[in-house]
Amino acid sequence: MAEDYKVQLEVFEGPLDLLLYLIKKDEVDIYDIPIELITRQYMQYMELMKMLDLNIAGDFLVMAATLMMIKSRMLLPAEDRPEMEEEEEDDPRWDLVRQLVEYKKFKDVAGHLQLMEFHMENVFTREGGGIQLGPDTDRALQDVSIFDLISAFDSALKRIKQEDLREIFAERFTVGDKIDYIIHNIRSKKRIVFSSLFEGMATRHEVVCTFLALLELIRLKQIRAEQAGRFAEIEIVATEDFETAGVAHE
Amino acid sequence: MSEIMVLPELKQIAGALLFAAKQPITATRIREVLAQVAEEQGGAYADFASLKDSDVEAAIRQIGEDLEKAHLGIVLGDLAHGFRFENDVACGVWVRRFLEKGKPNRLSRPALETLAIIAYRQPCTRGEIEGVRGVAVDAILRNLMELQLVRITGRSELPGRPMMFGTTQTFLEYFGIKNLNDLPGITELRRPEDGKPVAEESVFEEPAAEAAPAEAPAPETPAEESTEEEPHES
């Protein structure tokens, strides 16, 4: 049962989000991206996503290829680079930078729209109507970005000791069990720190199951991941819907 | 002419219409109603026939100022090409509780980003949106259309004649935006090649809106100049 358990988390955030995230995290200049470093980190995230069996969209692969190409072109002296169509600039990073900068503008303006959305939530008209959107607005994962979660998952993984490779164990953990485990924890403590979820876990398998359980619960809107600020410690809290919908993991 | 009865003044009539309207209502629409009544009733009512949009708008703005001074918890909203009465946002918490609205549904960040690109670049194709976001937007686009924030505005002349998307009246109302030129940072984010304002007329024929007070042009559109003078002078 555990094998065919696939998390259908829709990672809407794309490769540009990931790049901006890395640029911000490393505090590097968007106009002078250290391509080697960023490419390496980008590939690490791809590895993690693969390990979690998240459906990596083709877009991520395309960007990986683009990064690799830029990296290889940067290694060549300018005069040896093969001619590219419509490349006015000498810097192979330029196209990407332009795309990132443009995307960032829209990201910022989206933030602005969000503030307007919040404002309008308290505005009603005579009918009491106001504008209400339907129920399905994809609000899962709004509070913490998927990359923050994956980042935290990575550090949880690194904390476990080297696996003992001599014995083969039957799989003792399932995502379903871990869902129960998290629900039980949330019920008693109301709020748990992300990293404490993985305390005492000895195998990668267990950590992965727990993380997938976490994602599933977020998707079901039973819990929410919150963060005081960017890169701060992630905390897990119950949502208003906690347990009202029951746990549909069978 | 003979003044047999005392008619209400323009401000009162405009206020009454604003009160009765289900949706944001334009000065043009109010002026049309005044003209229709003038024709049907004649007599003193005909005095209102010669008013212009600007007169009506001035009256509406006066109502807004009066409301603000009176601190009644009701304010004049200026959005989606029209005006309406709405609660003072500071009182929203109580209204929300009273109406038992619960927690509002909010758009996710990816949805907001997609919407922003459509709003500033409309009409635009799915390819353009994906070019900016660097990720497929099928599902989000479908979602936004279901929420009636986005609609198909036509087909592009590009190969394959892809569909073009634009925002709706609901979009303006949802975010409390007057018109597309009122979007934050519109001059900077508009598609580089078109220096002209965003195609405003694309917002009008809203299919789902019930009893929409029809094609009232936005205040800034050139179309307005022509409608403003012609109908009632002759």
Coordinates of N, CA and C in Angstrom, one line a residue, chain A residues 10-17 57 59-60 99 102-103 105-114 116-140 142 224 240, chain B residues 19-22 79 84-89 92-93 95-96 99 101 103-110 112-113 116-117 120-121 131-136 139-140 143 147 149 170 173-177 183-184 188-189:
Chain A
E10 N 0.4 19.6 -5.9 CA 0.7 20.4 -7.1 C 1.6 21.5 -6.8
V11 N 2.8 21.3 -7.3 CA 3.8 22.4 -7.1 C 3.7 23.4 -8.2
F12 N 2.8 24.4 -7.9 CA 2.6 25.4 -8.9 C 3.8 26.3 -9.1
E13 N 4.6 26.4 -8.0 CA 5.7 27.3 -8.1 C 6.7 26.7 -9.0
G14 N 7.3 27.5 -9.9 CA 8.1 27.0 -11.0 C 9.6 27.3 -10.8
P15 N 10.4 27.0 -11.8 CA 11.8 27.1 -11.7 C 12.3 28.5 -11.4
L16 N 11.5 29.5 -12.0 CA 12.0 30.9 -11.7 C 11.8 31.2 -10.2
D17 N 10.7 30.7 -9.6 CA 10.6 30.9 -8.2 C 11.7 30.3 -7.4
A57 N 7.9 19.0 -12.8 CA 7.4 19.4 -14.0 C 8.6 19.6 -15.0
D59 N 9.2 21.9 -16.8 CA 9.8 23.3 -16.7 C 11.1 23.3 -15.9
F60 N 11.1 22.5 -14.8 CA 12.3 22.5 -14.0 C 13.5 21.9 -14.7
Q99 N 14.7 37.6 -17.8 CA 13.5 36.9 -17.5 C 13.2 36.9 -16.0
E102 N 12.0 40.4 -15.0 CA 10.6 40.7 -15.4 C 9.6 39.9 -14.5
Y103 N 10.0 38.6 -14.3 CA 9.1 37.8 -13.4 C 9.0 38.4 -12.0
K105 N 9.1 41.5 -11.2 CA 8.2 42.6 -11.2 C 6.8 42.1 -11.0
F106 N 6.4 41.1 -11.7 CA 5.0 40.6 -11.6 C 4.8 39.9 -10.2
K107 N 5.8 39.3 -9.7 CA 5.7 38.7 -8.4 C 5.4 39.9 -7.3
D108 N 6.1 41.0 -7.5 CA 5.9 42.1 -6.6 C 4.5 42.7 -6.7
V109 N 4.1 42.8 -8.0 CA 2.8 43.4 -8.2 C 1.7 42.4 -7.7
A110 N 2.0 41.1 -7.8 CA 1.0 40.2 -7.2 C 0.9 40.4 -5.7
G111 N 2.0 40.7 -5.1 CA 1.9 41.0 -3.6 C 1.1 42.2 -3.4
H112 N 1.2 43.2 -4.2 CA 0.3 44.4 -4.1 C -1.2 44.0 -4.3
L113 N -1.4 43.2 -5.3 CA -2.8 42.8 -5.5 C -3.3 42.0 -4.2
Q114 N -2.4 41.3 -3.6 CA -2.9 40.5 -2.4 C -3.3 41.5 -1.3
M116 N -4.5 44.4 -1.7 CA -5.8 44.9 -2.1 C -6.9 43.9 -1.8
E117 N -6.6 42.6 -2.1 CA -7.5 41.5 -1.8 C -7.9 41.5 -0.3
F118 N -6.9 41.6 0.5 CA -7.1 41.6 2.0 C -8.0 42.8 2.4
H119 N -7.7 44.0 1.8 CA -8.5 45.2 2.1 C -9.9 44.9 1.7
M120 N -10.2 44.4 0.6 CA -11.5 44.2 0.1 C -12.3 43.2 0.9
E121 N -11.6 42.3 1.6 CA -12.3 41.3 2.4 C -13.2 42.0 3.5
N122 N -12.9 43.2 3.8 CA -13.7 43.9 4.8 C -14.6 44.9 4.2
V123 N -14.8 44.9 2.9 CA -15.7 45.8 2.3 C -16.9 45.0 1.8
F124 N -18.1 45.5 2.2 CA -19.3 44.8 1.7 C -20.3 45.9 1.2
T125 N -21.2 45.4 0.4 CA -22.1 46.4 -0.2 C -23.5 46.1 0.5
R126 N -24.5 46.9 0.0 CA -25.8 46.9 0.7 C -26.4 45.4 0.7
E127 N -26.2 44.7 -0.4 CA -26.8 43.4 -0.4 C -26.1 42.4 0.5
G128 N -25.0 42.9 1.1 CA -24.2 42.0 2.0 C -23.4 41.1 1.1
G129 N -23.4 41.4 -0.2 CA -22.7 40.5 -1.1 C -21.2 40.6 -1.0
G130 N -20.7 41.8 -1.3 CA -19.3 41.8 -1.5 C -18.9 40.8 -2.6
I131 N -17.7 40.7 -2.9 CA -17.3 39.7 -3.9 C -16.7 38.5 -3.1
Q132 N -17.3 37.4 -3.3 CA -16.7 36.2 -2.7 C -16.3 35.2 -3.8
L133 N -15.2 34.7 -3.6 CA -14.8 33.7 -4.6 C -15.2 32.3 -4.2
G134 N -15.3 31.5 -5.2 CA -15.7 30.1 -4.9 C -14.7 29.4 -3.9
P135 N -15.0 28.2 -3.5 CA -14.3 27.6 -2.4 C -12.8 27.2 -2.9
D136 N -12.7 27.0 -4.2 CA -11.4 26.3 -4.6 C -10.4 27.4 -5.0
T137 N -9.7 28.0 -4.1 CA -8.7 29.0 -4.6 C -7.3 28.6 -4.4
D138 N -7.1 27.3 -4.2 CA -5.7 26.8 -4.1 C -4.9 27.4 -3.0
R139 N -5.5 27.4 -1.8 CA -4.7 28.2 -0.8 C -3.7 27.4 -0.1
A140 N -3.7 26.1 -0.4 CA -2.7 25.3 0.3 C -1.3 25.8 0.1
Q142 N 0.1 28.4 1.0 CA 0.3 29.8 0.8 C 1.3 30.4 1.8
R224 N -1.4 23.7 8.6 CA -0.8 24.8 7.9 C 0.7 25.0 8.3
E240 N -8.5 25.7 10.7 CA -9.9 25.7 11.2 C -10.6 24.4 10.8
Chain B
F19 N -28.3 53.7 -4.0 CA -28.8 52.9 -2.9 C -29.5 51.6 -3.5
A20 N -30.2 51.8 -4.6 CA -31.0 50.7 -5.2 C -30.2 49.8 -6.1
A21 N -29.0 50.3 -6.5 CA -28.3 49.5 -7.5 C -27.6 48.3 -6.9
K22 N -27.6 47.2 -7.6 CA -27.0 46.0 -7.1 C -25.5 46.0 -7.4
L79 N -15.2 52.1 -7.9 CA -14.5 50.9 -8.5 C -15.3 50.3 -9.7
R84 N -20.7 52.9 -5.9 CA -21.6 52.2 -5.0 C -21.5 52.6 -3.6
F85 N -22.5 52.2 -2.8 CA -22.3 52.4 -1.3 C -21.7 51.2 -0.8
E86 N -20.8 51.4 0.1 CA -20.2 50.2 0.8 C -19.9 50.6 2.2
N87 N -19.6 49.6 3.1 CA -19.3 50.0 4.5 C -17.9 50.5 4.6
D88 N -17.7 51.3 5.6 CA -16.4 51.9 5.9 C -15.5 50.6 6.3
V89 N -14.4 50.6 5.6 CA -13.6 49.4 5.8 C -13.2 49.1 7.2
G92 N -15.5 46.8 8.9 CA -15.6 45.5 8.2 C -15.7 44.3 9.1
V93 N -15.0 44.3 10.1 CA -15.0 43.1 11.0 C -16.4 42.8 11.5
V95 N -19.2 43.7 10.2 CA -20.1 43.4 9.1 C -19.9 41.9 8.7
R96 N -18.6 41.6 8.7 CA -18.2 40.2 8.3 C -18.9 39.2 9.3
L99 N -22.8 39.2 8.9 CA -23.2 38.4 7.7 C -22.8 37.0 7.7
K101 N -19.9 35.6 7.3 CA -19.1 35.3 6.1 C -18.0 34.3 6.3
K103 N -14.3 32.8 7.3 CA -13.0 33.2 6.8 C -13.0 33.3 5.2
P104 N -12.5 34.4 4.7 CA -12.5 34.5 3.3 C -11.6 33.6 2.5
N105 N -12.0 33.1 1.4 CA -11.1 32.4 0.5 C -10.1 33.4 -0.1
R106 N -8.9 33.0 -0.1 CA -7.9 33.9 -0.7 C -7.2 33.2 -1.9
L107 N -6.8 34.0 -2.8 CA -6.1 33.4 -3.9 C -4.7 33.1 -3.5
S108 N -4.2 32.0 -4.1 CA -2.8 31.6 -3.8 C -1.8 32.5 -4.5
R109 N -0.6 32.5 -4.1 CA 0.4 33.3 -4.8 C 0.5 33.0 -6.3
P110 N 0.7 31.7 -6.6 CA 0.7 31.5 -8.1 C -0.5 32.0 -8.9
L112 N -2.3 34.6 -8.0 CA -2.2 36.1 -8.0 C -1.1 36.5 -9.1
E113 N 0.0 35.8 -9.2 CA 1.0 36.1 -10.2 C 0.4 36.0 -11.6
A116 N -1.9 38.7 -12.3 CA -1.2 40.0 -12.5 C -0.7 40.1 -13.9
I117 N -0.2 39.0 -14.4 CA 0.4 39.0 -15.8 C -0.8 39.3 -16.8
Y120 N -2.0 43.0 -16.5 CA -1.2 44.1 -17.1 C -0.9 43.9 -18.6
R121 N -1.0 42.6 -19.0 CA -0.6 42.4 -20.4 C -1.8 42.1 -21.3
G131 N 5.6 32.3 -20.5 CA 6.9 32.9 -20.8 C 7.4 33.7 -19.6
V132 N 6.5 34.4 -19.0 CA 6.9 35.2 -17.8 C 7.1 34.4 -16.6
R133 N 6.1 33.5 -16.3 CA 6.2 32.7 -15.1 C 7.1 31.5 -15.2
G134 N 7.5 31.1 -16.4 CA 8.4 30.0 -16.6 C 7.8 28.6 -16.1
V135 N 6.5 28.5 -16.1 CA 5.9 27.3 -15.7 C 4.5 27.2 -16.3
A136 N 4.0 26.0 -16.5 CA 2.7 25.8 -17.1 C 1.6 26.4 -16.3
A139 N -3.9 24.8 -15.3 CA -4.8 24.5 -14.2 C -5.2 25.9 -13.5
I140 N -4.2 26.7 -13.3 CA -4.5 28.0 -12.7 C -5.4 28.8 -13.5
N143 N -8.9 27.6 -13.3 CA -9.4 28.0 -12.0 C -9.8 29.5 -12.0
L147 N -13.6 31.1 -11.5 CA -13.8 32.2 -10.5 C -14.3 33.5 -11.1
L149 N -12.7 35.6 -12.8 CA -11.8 36.7 -12.7 C -11.1 36.9 -14.1
T170 N -15.6 41.4 -12.6 CA -15.5 40.8 -11.3 C -14.1 41.0 -10.7
E173 N -13.9 44.5 -9.4 CA -14.7 44.6 -8.1 C -14.0 43.9 -7.0
Y174 N -13.5 42.7 -7.3 CA -12.8 41.9 -6.3 C -11.6 42.6 -5.6
F175 N -10.9 43.3 -6.4 CA -9.7 44.0 -5.9 C -10.0 45.5 -5.6
G176 N -11.2 45.9 -5.9 CA -11.5 47.3 -5.7 C -10.8 48.3 -6.6
I177 N -10.7 47.9 -7.9 CA -9.9 48.7 -8.8 C -10.9 49.5 -9.7
L183 N -4.5 50.2 -12.1 CA -3.7 49.2 -11.6 C -2.4 49.7 -11.0
P184 N -1.9 49.3 -9.9 CA -0.7 49.8 -9.4 C 0.5 49.5 -10.3
E188 N 4.7 51.1 -15.7 CA 6.0 50.4 -15.8 C 5.8 49.0 -16.4
L189 N 4.6 48.4 -16.0 CA 4.5 47.0 -16.3 C 3.8 46.7 -17.6

